[in-house]
């Protein structure tokens, strides 16, 4: 399993925050602000739950990927380092 894509995605989101790119969905979210990001997280979570309960695995995976991306955007908006999540998980399993 390769987790490099997570780091790549985080770096892209960080770059969009400091170097906005016209037409970027990430920039649209970041510039819309915290309430929009939280609303989008809620929508994506609802879509994930629906897929989890009623749809095939490929849809569940797709919806989780969407949800995960939006979590990363929310973290970047608040300047929360995702590495801290990994550290927290590690601390729980020592």
Tab-separated table of C-alpha atoms in Angstrom:
chain	number	residue	atom	x	y	z
A	1	UNK	CA	0.000	0.000	0.000
A	2	UNK	CA	1.365	3.389	-0.987
A	3	UNK	CA	0.415	6.428	1.085
A	4	UNK	CA	2.398	8.909	-1.022
A	5	UNK	CA	-0.809	10.032	-2.723
A	6	UNK	CA	-2.008	11.461	0.606
A	7	UNK	CA	1.132	13.562	0.940
A	8	UNK	CA	0.826	14.638	-2.696
A	9	UNK	CA	-2.796	15.668	-2.197
A	10	UNK	CA	-1.945	17.588	0.985
A	11	UNK	CA	0.816	19.422	-0.872
A	12	UNK	CA	-1.537	20.329	-3.723
A	13	UNK	CA	-4.101	21.699	-1.259
A	14	UNK	CA	-1.382	23.703	0.536
A	15	UNK	CA	-0.168	25.061	-2.798
A	16	UNK	CA	-3.678	26.116	-3.816
A	17	UNK	CA	-3.982	27.998	-0.533
A	18	UNK	CA	-0.784	29.980	-1.097
A	19	UNK	CA	-0.879	30.076	-4.914
A	20	UNK	CA	-4.521	30.200	-5.996
A	21	UNK	CA	-5.252	28.711	-9.399
A	22	UNK	CA	-8.198	29.989	-11.389
A	23	UNK	CA	-10.914	27.383	-11.767
A	24	UNK	CA	-9.559	25.242	-8.935
A	25	UNK	CA	-12.266	23.528	-6.898
A	26	UNK	CA	-9.929	23.568	-3.906
A	27	UNK	CA	-9.580	27.348	-4.198
A	28	UNK	CA	-13.341	27.699	-4.482
A	29	UNK	CA	-13.739	25.874	-1.173
A	30	UNK	CA	-10.919	27.677	0.607
A	31	UNK	CA	-12.108	31.110	-0.495
A	32	UNK	CA	-15.734	30.312	0.414
A	33	UNK	CA	-14.705	29.910	4.024
A	34	UNK	CA	-15.191	27.612	6.955
A	35	UNK	CA	-18.991	27.403	6.862
A	36	UNK	CA	-18.971	26.278	3.219
A	37	UNK	CA	-16.245	23.727	3.912
A	38	UNK	CA	-18.162	22.318	6.896
A	39	UNK	CA	-21.389	22.215	4.896
A	40	UNK	CA	-19.599	20.347	2.114
A	41	UNK	CA	-18.140	17.895	4.645
A	42	UNK	CA	-21.653	17.170	5.881
A	43	UNK	CA	-22.918	16.603	2.346
A	44	UNK	CA	-20.009	14.316	1.525
A	45	UNK	CA	-20.480	12.371	4.756
A	46	UNK	CA	-24.166	11.834	3.934
A	47	UNK	CA	-23.217	10.610	0.452
A	48	UNK	CA	-20.643	8.255	1.960
A	49	UNK	CA	-23.172	6.821	4.424
A	50	UNK	CA	-25.744	6.289	1.689
A	51	UNK	CA	-23.186	4.517	-0.482
A	52	UNK	CA	-21.965	2.429	2.448
A	53	UNK	CA	-25.462	1.234	3.216
A	54	UNK	CA	-26.863	0.751	-0.272
A	55	UNK	CA	-24.253	0.753	-3.013
A	56	UNK	CA	-21.453	-1.484	-4.297
A	57	UNK	CA	-17.901	-1.257	-3.009
A	58	UNK	CA	-16.620	0.946	-5.832
A	59	UNK	CA	-19.168	3.650	-4.935
A	60	UNK	CA	-18.295	3.388	-1.233
A	61	UNK	CA	-14.611	3.829	-2.060
A	62	UNK	CA	-15.348	6.770	-4.363
A	63	UNK	CA	-17.488	8.530	-1.778
A	64	UNK	CA	-14.896	7.941	0.934
A	65	UNK	CA	-12.220	9.462	-1.305
A	66	UNK	CA	-14.423	12.547	-1.721
A	67	UNK	CA	-14.997	12.757	2.029
A	68	UNK	CA	-11.307	12.321	2.811
A	69	UNK	CA	-10.344	15.089	0.362
A	70	UNK	CA	-12.799	17.470	2.012
A	71	UNK	CA	-11.367	16.620	5.442
A	72	UNK	CA	-7.923	17.539	4.121
A	73	UNK	CA	-9.252	20.860	2.815
A	74	UNK	CA	-10.832	21.568	6.213
A	75	UNK	CA	-7.540	20.789	7.947
A	76	UNK	CA	-5.628	23.110	5.629
A	77	UNK	CA	-8.168	25.879	6.130
A	78	UNK	CA	-7.535	25.699	9.901
A	79	UNK	CA	-3.763	25.140	9.461
A	80	UNK	CA	-3.982	21.735	11.134
A	81	UNK	CA	-1.139	19.426	10.173
A	82	UNK	CA	-2.473	16.028	9.062
A	83	UNK	CA	0.691	14.480	10.496
A	84	UNK	CA	-0.809	15.202	13.915
A	85	UNK	CA	-3.662	12.816	13.105
A	86	UNK	CA	-1.133	10.110	12.302
A	87	UNK	CA	0.758	10.853	15.523
A	88	UNK	CA	-2.488	10.601	17.487
A	89	UNK	CA	-3.302	7.248	15.894
A	90	UNK	CA	0.201	5.987	16.635
A	91	UNK	CA	-0.077	7.083	20.270
A	92	UNK	CA	-3.254	5.054	20.643
A	93	UNK	CA	-1.610	1.864	19.426
A	94	UNK	CA	1.678	1.589	21.259
